[in-house]
């Protein structure tokens, strides 16, 4: 997973040349055995910890509210990995949200290049997509804010739209390398029932 200057953990996708080469070995082997393989793309948002972020930066999300009572897998004071209480997040700026949309899109395009049959946008379990969709939690005041359904769904819909475009459409012709059709799974189909209810709320 890429950890970029935006300062968040579990940024989506495949970005380095080494990752590209490694995943091509995996997808080729799956296809050799007649299998199908999807790449799950996700961003944990505030469900992160400074010990696993670049330069010890704070987790980011749609609020300054800590996910009280939740734990994340991170480094403790002794440097050992284990479950640690979540920390106070830093709200994302509008530009940062737009940059994350682009990162998802690039990851989807790279997934296609290395032979994945499709990607799934992981939009459940209290991670970033669901954080945006939650009208009680999303305290953003920009175009991604939680006050209106159109705004709190803007981020997942922009990611979906850009992922499909970068993936050359969810119903694209068969990939020349694998002879397979590349698919983008929508959050409505693959996310939790809670996210589906948000989409259908109004």
Short mmCIF file of C-alpha atoms in Angstrom, two decimals:
data_model
loop_
_atom_site.label_atom_id
_atom_site.label_comp_id
_atom_site.label_asym_id
_atom_site.label_seq_id
_atom_site.Cartn_x
_atom_site.Cartn_y
_atom_site.Cartn_z
CA UNK A 1 0.00 0.00 0.00
CA UNK A 2 1.15 3.48 -0.76
CA UNK A 3 1.77 5.94 2.05
CA UNK A 4 1.97 9.30 0.37
CA UNK A 5 2.50 12.88 1.42
CA UNK A 6 -1.22 13.15 2.16
CA UNK A 7 -0.48 11.37 5.43
CA UNK A 8 -2.90 8.46 5.56
CA UNK A 9 -2.56 4.74 6.02
CA UNK A 10 -3.80 2.06 3.68
CA UNK A 11 -4.05 4.29 0.68
CA UNK A 12 -5.49 2.29 -2.15
CA UNK A 13 -3.66 0.27 -4.64
CA UNK A 14 -0.62 -0.66 -6.59
CA UNK A 15 1.80 2.14 -7.40
CA UNK A 16 5.47 1.14 -7.61
CA UNK A 17 7.04 -0.81 -10.45
CA UNK A 18 8.03 -3.56 -8.01
CA UNK A 19 4.42 -3.88 -6.86
CA UNK A 20 3.24 -3.99 -10.45
CA UNK A 21 5.66 -6.80 -11.34
CA UNK A 22 4.84 -8.75 -8.20
CA UNK A 23 1.09 -8.59 -8.67
CA UNK A 24 1.39 -9.61 -12.32
CA UNK A 25 2.99 -12.87 -11.12
CA UNK A 26 0.02 -13.41 -8.81
CA UNK A 27 -2.71 -12.65 -11.34
CA UNK A 28 -1.02 -14.75 -14.02
CA UNK A 29 -0.88 -17.72 -11.66
CA UNK A 30 -4.53 -17.33 -10.67
CA UNK A 31 -5.57 -17.18 -14.32
CA UNK A 32 -3.36 -20.16 -15.16
CA UNK A 33 -5.50 -22.20 -12.80
CA UNK A 34 -8.73 -20.84 -14.28
CA UNK A 35 -9.44 -18.47 -11.40
CA UNK A 36 -10.71 -14.91 -11.18
CA UNK A 37 -9.12 -12.28 -8.96
CA UNK A 38 -10.29 -8.84 -7.78
CA UNK A 39 -8.30 -6.17 -5.97
CA UNK A 40 -10.02 -4.57 -2.98
CA UNK A 41 -9.36 -0.82 -2.73
CA UNK A 42 -9.93 0.96 0.55
CA UNK A 43 -8.89 3.76 2.85
CA UNK A 44 -9.33 3.54 6.61
CA UNK A 45 -9.62 7.28 7.26
CA UNK A 46 -9.63 7.98 10.99
CA UNK A 47 -9.26 4.26 11.78
CA UNK A 48 -5.47 4.56 11.75
CA UNK A 49 -2.59 5.41 14.08
CA UNK A 50 0.30 7.86 13.86
CA UNK A 51 2.83 5.06 14.46
CA UNK A 52 2.18 3.63 11.00
CA UNK A 53 1.83 6.93 9.16
CA UNK A 54 4.61 8.93 7.43
CA UNK A 55 6.48 11.16 9.86
CA UNK A 56 4.09 10.21 12.64
CA UNK A 57 1.27 12.27 11.17
CA UNK A 58 -2.23 12.10 12.63
CA UNK A 59 -4.90 9.98 10.96
CA UNK A 60 -7.24 11.88 8.66
CA UNK A 61 -10.97 11.81 8.11
CA UNK A 62 -14.14 13.89 8.00
CA UNK A 63 -14.08 14.99 11.63
CA UNK A 64 -11.89 15.70 14.64
CA UNK A 65 -13.88 13.13 16.60
CA UNK A 66 -11.87 10.11 17.71
CA UNK A 67 -13.41 6.68 17.17
CA UNK A 68 -13.83 6.04 20.87
CA UNK A 69 -13.79 2.42 21.98
CA UNK A 70 -12.10 1.30 18.74
CA UNK A 71 -8.63 -0.15 18.33
CA UNK A 72 -6.33 -0.35 15.33
CA UNK A 73 -3.29 -2.50 14.56
CA UNK A 74 -0.27 -0.28 15.14
CA UNK A 75 3.08 0.09 16.93
CA UNK A 76 3.03 0.52 20.69
CA UNK A 77 5.48 2.62 22.75
CA UNK A 78 7.86 -0.37 22.78
CA UNK A 79 7.74 -0.60 18.97
CA UNK A 80 5.83 -3.88 18.97
CA UNK A 81 2.79 -4.35 16.78
CA UNK A 82 -0.53 -4.81 18.48
CA UNK A 83 -3.97 -3.28 18.89
CA UNK A 84 -3.83 0.33 20.03
CA UNK A 85 -6.61 2.83 20.82
CA UNK A 86 -7.45 5.12 17.93
CA UNK A 87 -6.12 8.66 17.94
CA UNK A 88 -7.71 12.03 17.25
CA UNK A 89 -7.95 12.51 13.46
CA UNK A 90 -7.27 15.59 11.38
CA UNK A 91 -10.07 16.66 9.01
CA UNK A 92 -9.19 16.43 5.32
CA UNK A 93 -9.11 19.56 3.21
CA UNK A 94 -11.12 19.74 -0.02
CA UNK A 95 -7.93 19.44 -2.07
CA UNK A 96 -6.85 16.37 -0.13
CA UNK A 97 -10.18 14.67 -0.77
CA UNK A 98 -9.82 15.35 -4.49
CA UNK A 99 -6.30 13.92 -4.38
CA UNK A 100 -7.58 10.72 -2.74
CA UNK A 101 -10.16 10.37 -5.54
CA UNK A 102 -7.28 10.49 -8.01
CA UNK A 103 -5.32 7.91 -6.04
CA UNK A 104 -8.20 5.46 -6.18
CA UNK A 105 -8.51 6.03 -9.93
CA UNK A 106 -4.80 5.44 -10.50
CA UNK A 107 -4.94 2.28 -8.42
CA UNK A 108 -7.83 0.94 -10.49
CA UNK A 109 -5.95 1.64 -13.72
CA UNK A 110 -2.84 -0.08 -12.39
CA UNK A 111 -4.90 -3.05 -11.24
CA UNK A 112 -6.11 -3.49 -14.80
CA UNK A 113 -2.55 -3.23 -16.14
CA UNK A 114 -1.32 -6.08 -13.96
CA UNK A 115 -4.17 -8.42 -14.82
CA UNK A 116 -6.79 -8.10 -12.09
CA UNK A 117 -10.26 -9.00 -13.35
CA UNK A 118 -11.75 -6.09 -11.42
CA UNK A 119 -11.65 -4.00 -8.31
CA UNK A 120 -13.95 -3.77 -5.30
CA UNK A 121 -14.38 -0.48 -3.47
CA UNK A 122 -14.44 -1.39 0.22
CA UNK A 123 -17.06 0.92 1.68
CA UNK A 124 -17.98 -0.69 4.98
CA UNK A 125 -16.71 -1.19 8.56
CA UNK A 126 -16.46 2.48 9.50
CA UNK A 127 -13.68 3.28 7.03
CA UNK A 128 -13.38 6.41 4.93
CA UNK A 129 -16.27 5.90 2.51
CA UNK A 130 -18.65 5.22 5.34
CA UNK A 131 -17.23 8.13 7.35
CA UNK A 132 -18.23 10.48 4.54
CA UNK A 133 -21.67 8.87 4.26
CA UNK A 134 -22.42 9.21 7.97
CA UNK A 135 -24.42 12.40 8.46
CA UNK A 136 -23.84 12.31 12.23
CA UNK A 137 -20.07 11.98 11.89
CA UNK A 138 -19.25 14.01 8.77
CA UNK A 139 -18.59 17.56 10.01
CA UNK A 140 -17.04 18.83 6.76
CA UNK A 141 -18.44 22.17 5.67
CA UNK A 142 -17.32 22.07 2.05
CA UNK A 143 -18.89 20.27 -0.92
CA UNK A 144 -18.19 16.92 0.79
CA UNK A 145 -20.02 17.83 4.02
CA UNK A 146 -22.55 15.67 5.79
CA UNK A 147 -25.48 18.10 5.78
CA UNK A 148 -26.97 17.07 2.42
CA UNK A 149 -27.16 13.63 0.87
CA UNK A 150 -25.68 14.99 -2.38
CA UNK A 151 -22.61 16.22 -0.50
CA UNK A 152 -21.98 13.25 1.77
CA UNK A 153 -22.27 10.88 -1.20
CA UNK A 154 -20.04 13.04 -3.39
CA UNK A 155 -16.76 11.36 -2.40
CA UNK A 156 -17.83 7.73 -2.99
CA UNK A 157 -19.59 8.68 -6.22
CA UNK A 158 -16.54 10.60 -7.51
CA UNK A 159 -14.31 7.64 -6.66
CA UNK A 160 -16.70 5.27 -8.41
CA UNK A 161 -16.96 7.47 -11.49
CA UNK A 162 -13.21 8.04 -11.77
CA UNK A 163 -12.42 4.40 -11.04
CA UNK A 164 -14.67 3.28 -13.87
CA UNK A 165 -13.12 5.82 -16.25
CA UNK A 166 -9.55 4.87 -15.34
CA UNK A 167 -10.49 1.22 -15.49
CA UNK A 168 -11.77 1.90 -19.01
CA UNK A 169 -15.41 1.33 -18.07
CA UNK A 170 -16.94 -1.38 -15.94
CA UNK A 171 -18.09 -3.16 -19.11
CA UNK A 172 -14.91 -2.69 -21.11
CA UNK A 173 -13.90 -5.05 -23.90
CA UNK A 174 -11.82 -8.04 -22.89
CA UNK A 175 -8.29 -7.18 -21.81
CA UNK A 176 -5.81 -7.98 -24.56
CA UNK A 177 -3.41 -9.67 -22.15
CA UNK A 178 -5.81 -11.94 -20.29
CA UNK A 179 -8.81 -12.16 -22.60
CA UNK A 180 -10.98 -11.18 -19.64
CA UNK A 181 -13.43 -8.36 -18.98
CA UNK A 182 -12.40 -5.85 -16.33
CA UNK A 183 -15.08 -5.01 -13.78
CA UNK A 184 -15.53 -2.30 -11.16
CA UNK A 185 -17.77 -3.37 -8.30
CA UNK A 186 -19.93 -0.54 -7.04
CA UNK A 187 -20.24 0.30 -3.34
CA UNK A 188 -23.99 -0.30 -3.50
CA UNK A 189 -23.44 -3.92 -4.48
CA UNK A 190 -20.45 -4.80 -2.34
CA UNK A 191 -20.59 -2.51 0.70
CA UNK A 192 -22.50 -2.99 3.89
CA UNK A 193 -26.25 -2.68 4.14
CA UNK A 194 -25.69 0.54 6.05
CA UNK A 195 -24.09 2.20 3.02
CA UNK A 196 -26.88 0.98 0.77
CA UNK A 197 -29.43 2.50 3.13
CA UNK A 198 -27.57 5.82 2.96
CA UNK A 199 -27.85 5.82 -0.83
CA UNK A 200 -31.55 5.01 -0.67
CA UNK A 201 -32.41 7.28 2.27
CA UNK A 202 -33.91 10.09 0.18
#
